[in-house]
Coordinates of C-alpha atoms and ligand atoms in Angstrom, one line a residue:
M1 CA 15.4 23.9 -6.5
Q2 CA 14.7 20.3 -7.0
I3 CA 11.2 19.1 -5.8
G4 CA 11.8 15.6 -4.4
F5 CA 9.3 12.7 -4.8
N6 CA 9.0 11.9 -1.1
K7 CA 10.2 13.4 2.2
P8 CA 9.5 11.6 5.4
Y9 CA 7.6 13.9 7.8
L10 CA 8.7 13.9 11.5
T11 CA 6.0 15.2 13.9
G12 CA 8.7 16.1 16.6
N13 CA 7.7 13.6 19.2
E14 CA 9.3 10.5 17.6
T15 CA 12.7 10.9 19.4
V16 CA 10.9 11.9 22.7
Y17 CA 8.9 8.7 22.7
I18 CA 12.0 6.7 21.7
Q19 CA 13.8 8.1 24.8
Q20 CA 10.7 7.1 26.9
A21 CA 10.7 3.6 25.5
V22 CA 14.4 3.3 26.3
A23 CA 13.9 4.6 29.8
L24 CA 11.2 2.0 30.4
E25 CA 13.9 -0.6 30.0
K26 CA 11.7 -2.9 27.9
I27 CA 12.8 -2.2 24.3
S28 CA 12.3 -5.6 22.7
G29 CA 8.9 -6.3 21.2
D30 CA 5.4 -5.9 22.7
G31 CA 6.4 -3.1 25.2
E32 CA 4.3 -0.1 26.3
F33 CA 4.4 1.7 22.9
T34 CA 3.5 -1.4 20.9
R35 CA 0.4 -1.8 23.2
R36 CA -0.5 1.8 22.7
C37 CA -0.3 1.4 18.9
H38 CA -2.4 -1.8 19.0
R39 CA -5.1 -0.1 21.1
F40 CA -5.1 2.9 18.8
F41 CA -5.7 0.8 15.6
E42 CA -8.2 -1.5 17.3
E43 CA -10.3 1.4 18.7
K44 CA -10.1 3.7 15.6
Y45 CA -10.6 1.1 12.9
G46 CA -12.4 -1.7 14.6
F47 CA -9.9 -4.4 13.8
R48 CA -10.5 -7.4 16.1
K49 CA -6.8 -7.6 16.7
A50 CA -3.9 -5.5 15.5
L51 CA -0.3 -6.9 15.7
L52 CA 2.6 -4.7 14.7
T53 CA 5.2 -6.4 12.5
T54 CA 8.6 -5.4 11.1
S55 CA 7.1 -4.7 7.7
C56 CA 4.0 -5.2 5.6
T57 CA 5.9 -7.9 3.8
D58 CA 6.2 -9.8 7.1
A59 CA 2.5 -9.2 7.8
L60 CA 1.7 -10.8 4.4
E61 CA 4.0 -13.7 5.2
M62 CA 2.2 -14.2 8.5
A63 CA -1.1 -14.2 6.6
A64 CA 0.1 -16.9 4.2
I65 CA 1.2 -19.1 7.2
L66 CA -2.1 -18.5 9.0
I67 CA -4.2 -19.7 6.1
N68 CA -1.9 -22.7 5.7
I69 CA -0.8 -21.9 2.2
G70 CA 1.1 -24.8 0.7
P71 CA 2.2 -26.3 -2.7
G72 CA -0.7 -26.7 -5.0
D73 CA -2.7 -23.8 -3.6
E74 CA -3.7 -20.9 -5.9
V75 CA -3.9 -17.3 -4.8
I76 CA -5.6 -14.6 -7.0
M77 CA -4.2 -11.1 -6.9
P78 CA -3.6 -8.2 -9.3
S79 CA -0.4 -8.2 -11.4
Y80 CA -0.1 -4.5 -10.9
T81 CA 1.3 -4.6 -7.4
F82 CA 4.4 -4.7 -5.3
V83 CA 6.5 -7.9 -5.3
S84 CA 5.7 -8.7 -1.6
T85 CA 2.0 -9.2 -2.3
A86 CA 3.0 -12.2 -4.4
N87 CA 6.3 -13.3 -2.7
A88 CA 4.6 -14.0 0.6
F89 CA 2.6 -16.7 -1.0
V90 CA 5.2 -17.9 -3.5
L91 CA 7.5 -18.5 -0.5
R92 CA 5.0 -21.1 0.8
G93 CA 4.7 -22.9 -2.6
A94 CA 1.6 -21.3 -3.9
K95 CA 0.8 -20.6 -7.6
I96 CA -0.1 -17.0 -8.2
V97 CA -3.0 -16.4 -10.6
F98 CA -2.9 -12.7 -11.7
A99 CA -6.1 -10.8 -12.4
D100 CA -6.2 -7.7 -14.6
S101 CA -6.7 -4.2 -13.3
C102 CA -9.8 -2.1 -14.0
A103 CA -9.8 0.1 -17.1
D104 CA -10.4 3.2 -15.0
N105 CA -8.2 2.5 -12.0
P106 CA -5.3 0.2 -11.2
N107 CA -7.3 -2.0 -8.7
M108 CA -8.1 -5.6 -9.5
D109 CA -11.2 -5.8 -11.7
V110 CA -13.7 -7.8 -9.6
R111 CA -15.5 -9.1 -12.7
R112 CA -12.4 -10.9 -13.8
I113 CA -11.9 -12.8 -10.6
E114 CA -14.6 -15.5 -10.8
P115 CA -13.4 -17.2 -14.0
L116 CA -10.0 -17.6 -12.4
I117 CA -11.3 -19.5 -9.4
T118 CA -10.6 -23.3 -9.4
A119 CA -10.8 -26.1 -6.8
Q120 CA -7.2 -25.2 -5.8
T121 CA -8.0 -21.5 -5.1
K122 CA -7.5 -20.7 -1.5
A123 CA -7.4 -16.9 -1.2
I124 CA -8.0 -13.6 -3.0
V125 CA -5.6 -10.7 -2.2
P126 CA -7.0 -7.3 -3.2
V127 CA -4.6 -4.4 -3.2
H128 CA -6.1 -1.0 -2.4
Y129 CA -3.9 0.9 -4.9
A130 CA -3.2 4.5 -3.8
G131 CA -5.3 3.9 -0.8
V132 CA -8.5 3.7 -2.9
A133 CA -10.7 0.8 -2.0
C134 CA -11.2 -2.3 -4.3
D135 CA -14.9 -3.3 -4.7
M136 CA -14.9 -5.2 -1.5
D137 CA -18.6 -6.3 -1.5
G138 CA -18.0 -8.1 -4.8
I139 CA -14.8 -9.7 -3.5
M140 CA -16.4 -10.8 -0.2
Q141 CA -19.4 -12.3 -2.0
L142 CA -17.0 -14.4 -4.2
A143 CA -15.1 -15.5 -1.1
D144 CA -18.3 -16.6 0.7
R145 CA -19.6 -18.5 -2.4
Y146 CA -16.3 -20.3 -3.0
N147 CA -15.1 -20.6 0.6
L148 CA -12.0 -18.5 0.1
Y149 CA -10.0 -16.3 2.4
V150 CA -9.6 -12.6 1.7
I151 CA -6.3 -10.9 2.7
E152 CA -6.3 -7.2 2.0
D153 CA -3.0 -5.7 1.0
A154 CA -3.7 -2.4 2.7
A155 CA -0.1 -1.3 2.6
Q156 CA -1.2 2.1 1.2
A157 CA -4.6 2.2 2.7
I158 CA -4.4 3.6 6.2
D159 CA -7.3 5.7 7.2
S160 CA -9.4 5.0 4.1
C161 CA -12.8 3.5 3.7
Y162 CA -15.1 1.3 1.6
K163 CA -18.7 2.3 2.0
G164 CA -17.9 3.8 5.4
R165 CA -15.9 0.7 6.6
P166 CA -12.2 1.2 7.3
L167 CA -10.0 -0.7 4.8
G168 CA -8.2 -3.5 6.5
S169 CA -11.3 -4.3 8.6
I170 CA -13.2 -6.2 5.8
G171 CA -11.1 -9.2 4.8
H172 CA -10.3 -12.0 7.1
L173 CA -6.8 -10.6 7.4
A174 CA -5.1 -7.4 6.3
A175 CA -1.5 -6.1 6.0
F176 CA -0.4 -2.5 6.4
S177 CA 2.9 -0.8 5.8
F178 CA 4.7 1.9 7.8
H179 CA 7.6 2.1 5.4
E180 CA 8.8 5.7 5.1
T181 CA 7.1 6.2 1.8
K182 CA 3.6 5.6 3.4
N183 CA 1.3 8.3 5.0
I184 CA 2.1 7.1 8.5
M185 CA 5.6 5.6 8.9
S186 CA 8.3 4.3 11.2
G187 CA 11.1 3.9 8.7
E188 CA 10.4 0.2 8.2
G189 CA 7.3 -1.2 9.9
G190 CA 4.0 -2.9 9.3
M191 CA 0.9 -4.4 10.9
L192 CA -1.3 -7.5 10.6
A193 CA -5.0 -6.7 11.2
I194 CA -7.0 -9.8 12.2
N195 CA -10.8 -9.6 11.7
D196 CA -11.5 -13.4 11.9
E197 CA -11.3 -14.5 15.6
Q198 CA -10.1 -18.0 14.7
F199 CA -6.6 -16.5 13.7
I200 CA -5.8 -14.5 16.7
K201 CA -4.2 -17.0 19.0
R202 CA -2.1 -18.6 16.3
A203 CA -1.0 -15.3 14.9
E204 CA 0.5 -14.4 18.3
I205 CA 2.4 -17.7 18.2
I206 CA 3.7 -17.4 14.6
R207 CA 4.8 -13.8 15.4
E208 CA 6.8 -15.1 18.4
K209 CA 9.0 -17.7 16.7
G210 CA 6.3 -20.4 17.0
T211 CA 6.1 -20.2 20.8
N212 CA 3.3 -19.4 23.1
R213 CA 5.3 -16.6 24.8
S214 CA 2.5 -14.0 24.4
A215 CA 0.1 -16.2 26.4
F216 CA 2.8 -16.8 28.9
F217 CA 3.4 -13.1 29.5
R218 CA -0.3 -12.6 30.1
G219 CA -0.2 -15.4 32.7
E220 CA -2.5 -17.7 30.7
V221 CA 0.1 -20.6 30.7
D222 CA 2.8 -21.3 33.3
K223 CA 5.6 -22.0 30.9
Y224 CA 6.2 -21.3 27.2
G225 CA 7.6 -23.5 24.5
W226 CA 7.7 -24.4 20.9
V227 CA 4.1 -25.1 19.7
D228 CA 3.9 -24.2 16.0
V229 CA 6.0 -22.9 13.1
G230 CA 6.8 -19.2 13.2
S231 CA 9.4 -16.5 12.9
S232 CA 10.4 -13.3 14.5
F233 CA 7.9 -10.9 13.1
L234 CA 7.5 -8.4 16.0
P235 CA 9.3 -5.0 16.0
S236 CA 11.3 -3.4 18.8
D237 CA 9.3 -1.0 21.0
I238 CA 11.6 1.7 19.7
I239 CA 9.9 1.3 16.3
A240 CA 6.5 1.4 18.0
A241 CA 7.5 4.6 19.9
F242 CA 8.3 6.3 16.7
L243 CA 5.1 5.1 15.1
Y244 CA 3.0 6.3 18.0
A245 CA 4.2 9.9 17.6
Q246 CA 2.9 9.7 14.0
L247 CA -0.4 8.2 15.0
E248 CA -1.0 11.1 17.4
N249 CA -0.8 13.4 14.3
L250 CA -2.7 11.2 11.9
D251 CA -5.6 13.6 11.4
T252 CA -3.2 16.6 10.7
I253 CA -1.1 14.5 8.3
Q254 CA -4.2 13.2 6.4
S255 CA -5.9 16.5 6.0
R256 CA -2.8 18.2 4.7
R257 CA -2.2 15.4 2.2
R258 CA -5.8 15.6 1.0
Q259 CA -5.3 19.4 0.4
I260 CA -2.2 18.7 -1.7
W261 CA -4.1 16.0 -3.6
E262 CA -7.0 18.4 -4.3
S263 CA -4.6 21.2 -5.5
Y264 CA -3.0 18.8 -7.9
Y265 CA -6.4 17.6 -9.2
A266 CA -7.7 21.2 -9.7
G267 CA -4.4 22.2 -11.4
L268 CA -4.5 19.3 -13.8
V269 CA -8.2 19.1 -14.7
P270 CA -7.7 21.2 -17.8
L271 CA -5.3 18.7 -19.2
A272 CA -7.7 15.9 -18.5
G273 CA -10.5 17.8 -20.0
A274 CA -8.5 18.3 -23.2
G275 CA -8.0 14.5 -23.3
L276 CA -4.2 14.7 -22.8
L277 CA -4.0 12.5 -19.7
H278 CA -6.2 10.7 -17.2
L279 CA -6.6 11.7 -13.6
P280 CA -7.2 9.2 -10.7
D281 CA -10.8 7.9 -10.5
V282 CA -12.1 7.5 -6.9
P283 CA -15.3 5.4 -7.1
A284 CA -18.3 6.6 -5.1
Y285 CA -17.9 3.7 -2.6
A286 CA -14.3 4.7 -1.7
T287 CA -12.6 7.5 0.2
N288 CA -9.3 9.0 -0.8
N289 CA -6.5 8.9 1.8
A290 CA -4.2 10.9 -0.5
H291 CA -1.5 8.3 -0.4
M292 CA -0.4 9.1 -3.9
F293 CA -1.1 11.5 -6.8
Y294 CA -0.7 9.8 -10.1
V295 CA -1.6 10.6 -13.7
V296 CA -2.0 8.1 -16.6
C297 CA -0.4 9.2 -19.9
R298 CA -1.9 8.1 -23.2
T299 CA 1.1 6.1 -24.4
G300 CA 4.4 4.8 -22.9
E301 CA 6.4 7.1 -25.2
E302 CA 4.5 10.1 -23.9
R303 CA 5.1 8.9 -20.3
E304 CA 8.9 8.7 -21.0
G305 CA 8.7 12.2 -22.5
L306 CA 6.8 13.6 -19.5
L307 CA 9.3 12.0 -17.0
R308 CA 12.2 13.4 -18.9
Y309 CA 10.6 16.9 -19.1
L310 CA 9.9 16.9 -15.4
K311 CA 13.4 15.8 -14.5
V312 CA 14.9 18.7 -16.6
N313 CA 12.5 21.0 -14.8
H314 CA 13.7 19.8 -11.4
V315 CA 10.6 17.7 -10.5
H316 CA 11.3 14.2 -9.3
A317 CA 8.3 12.2 -10.6
V318 CA 8.5 8.4 -10.9
F319 CA 6.7 5.5 -12.6
H320 CA 5.5 2.6 -10.6
Y321 CA 5.0 -1.2 -10.8
L322 CA 6.1 -3.4 -13.6
S323 CA 3.4 -6.1 -14.1
L324 CA 4.4 -9.1 -12.0
H325 CA 3.1 -11.6 -14.6
S326 CA 5.8 -10.5 -17.0
S327 CA 8.6 -10.1 -14.4
P328 CA 11.9 -12.0 -14.9
F329 CA 11.0 -14.2 -11.9
Y330 CA 7.4 -15.1 -12.8
H331 CA 6.8 -14.8 -16.6
D332 CA 7.6 -18.5 -17.2
K333 CA 5.3 -19.5 -14.3
H334 CA 2.4 -17.3 -15.5
D335 CA -0.4 -19.0 -17.5
G336 CA 0.1 -16.8 -20.5
R337 CA -3.0 -14.7 -20.4
T338 CA -2.5 -11.1 -21.4
L339 CA -3.3 -8.4 -18.8
P340 CA -3.7 -5.3 -20.9
N341 CA -4.9 -2.9 -18.2
S342 CA -2.1 -3.9 -15.9
D343 CA 0.5 -3.4 -18.7
H344 CA -1.1 0.0 -19.5
Y345 CA -0.5 1.2 -15.9
S346 CA 3.1 -0.2 -16.0
D347 CA 3.7 1.7 -19.2
C348 CA 1.8 4.9 -18.7
L349 CA 1.4 5.8 -15.0
V350 CA 3.4 8.7 -13.4
R351 CA 3.5 9.5 -9.7
L352 CA 4.0 13.1 -8.8
P353 CA 5.8 14.4 -5.6
M354 CA 3.5 13.8 -2.6
Y355 CA 4.5 14.5 1.0
F356 CA 3.2 16.4 4.0
E357 CA 5.7 19.3 3.7
L358 CA 5.1 19.9 0.0
T359 CA 4.0 23.6 -0.2
E360 CA 1.2 25.0 -2.4
D361 CA 3.9 26.8 -4.3
Q362 CA 5.7 23.6 -5.1
V363 CA 2.4 21.9 -6.1
R364 CA 1.8 24.8 -8.5
R365 CA 5.3 24.4 -9.9
V366 CA 4.7 20.7 -10.5
T367 CA 1.4 21.2 -12.2
E368 CA 2.9 24.0 -14.3
A369 CA 5.7 21.7 -15.4
V370 CA 3.2 18.9 -16.3
T371 CA 1.2 21.5 -18.2
G372 CA 4.4 22.8 -19.9
F373 CA 5.1 19.3 -21.2
Y374 CA 1.8 19.1 -22.9
Q375 CA 2.2 22.5 -24.4
T376 CA 5.3 21.2 -26.1
L377 CA 3.1 18.5 -27.6
T378 CA 0.2 20.6 -28.7
Q379 CA 2.0 23.9 -29.6
P380 CA 5.2 23.2 -31.5
S381 CA 6.3 26.8 -30.8
F382 CA 6.9 25.8 -27.1
R383 CA 9.6 23.3 -28.2
S384 CA 13.0 24.4 -27.3
A385 CA 16.3 22.8 -26.3
E386 CA 15.7 23.8 -22.7
S387 CA 12.3 22.1 -22.5
G388 CA 14.2 18.8 -22.2
Y389 CA 11.7 17.4 -24.7
E390 CA 13.1 16.7 -28.1
S391 CA 11.1 14.1 -29.9
L392 CA 8.8 11.2 -29.3
Ligands
PLP1 C1 4.7 -0.6 0.5 C2 4.0 -1.8 0.0 C3 4.2 -3.1 0.4 C4 5.4 -3.5 1.3 O1 5.5 -2.8 2.5 P1 6.8 -3.0 3.4 O2 6.4 -2.5 4.7 O3 7.9 -2.3 2.8 O4 7.1 -4.5 3.5 C5 3.4 -4.2 0.0 N1 2.4 -4.0 -0.8 C6 2.1 -2.7 -1.3 C7 0.9 -2.6 -2.2 C8 2.9 -1.6 -0.9 O5 2.6 -0.4 -1.4

């Protein structure tokens, strides 16, 4: 039996709440379930304002509009990230300045940011890879000193902390994803978290096609009209109803994912101890929300061998980002600096199956398959045609 990479988990109440949302006869945006989701996030994580969006990509685009990104502006972010982190700012004419990842985890290396800051720099966009916090004190200090905005790409970082503070509550703005591959999901979906008061009113306007409709519905103005740029960034209440069912089960989902993560870690420690691969490093200032379990191989060739071996052994494991600085779209716009750590993760990182319903038995089968691959490397007698591993 094939072990898949991801399987969206349904708590059971998703369709119940969708029926309720439909029965309320207000199924466009900002209905009852959207309000419940907003309240949940604001109360649990201390965001000044939470606004559901149709995706994390949209939340990032809203952030770029809110800080008035335009041609000539520069935005610093990791190269090892999803395209949307960069695209949101490129769409508004910004130049992206890519910072390299840390040697011991894929997050942007804070020590590499300061030399990249120029008079044109407007924002830093840290990405909390695998839900593990970037060094936010270092980033916020730079932002203070150089008067920059910080927009957290917290797409993977729900329910995770930096020094006890929830991720997404530290930067001026933060973007979350509820895509079906994330811990908490609604198929497609996202959220903009606003921590700097000055952005709240305008964010509501940008999200509602550039109109002051939200203020109108609260009775703050007696008619609404076109007051700013904007687009349609708000999701239907049907999406929010789905999401709310997930939120009610957040603690259950998170604790099971953490157990799976710990089982993987325990199962693979011997390989790491033998120097055959690297396991994720969670710094002391960060918590682990078990969004992902990855290993880092020693070389790209070994990574290809491992992926092939796992495939033959019915385990669907996958690589992850290709460095954006060398992507077909951006390589001729990049300033030419090499980013060796980012390239190393592009070449050598493998994500193992990770989802709520993964059983301990399946986790064991995956760790045994990974171990089996390394046995083919270290003990030639293990080599066989069935191993799926022929030569490097
Ligand atoms: C998933 C993800 C996104 C995009 O999220 P969508 O909701 O699909 O737009 C952006 N950034 C990172 C780091 C992600 O993991």
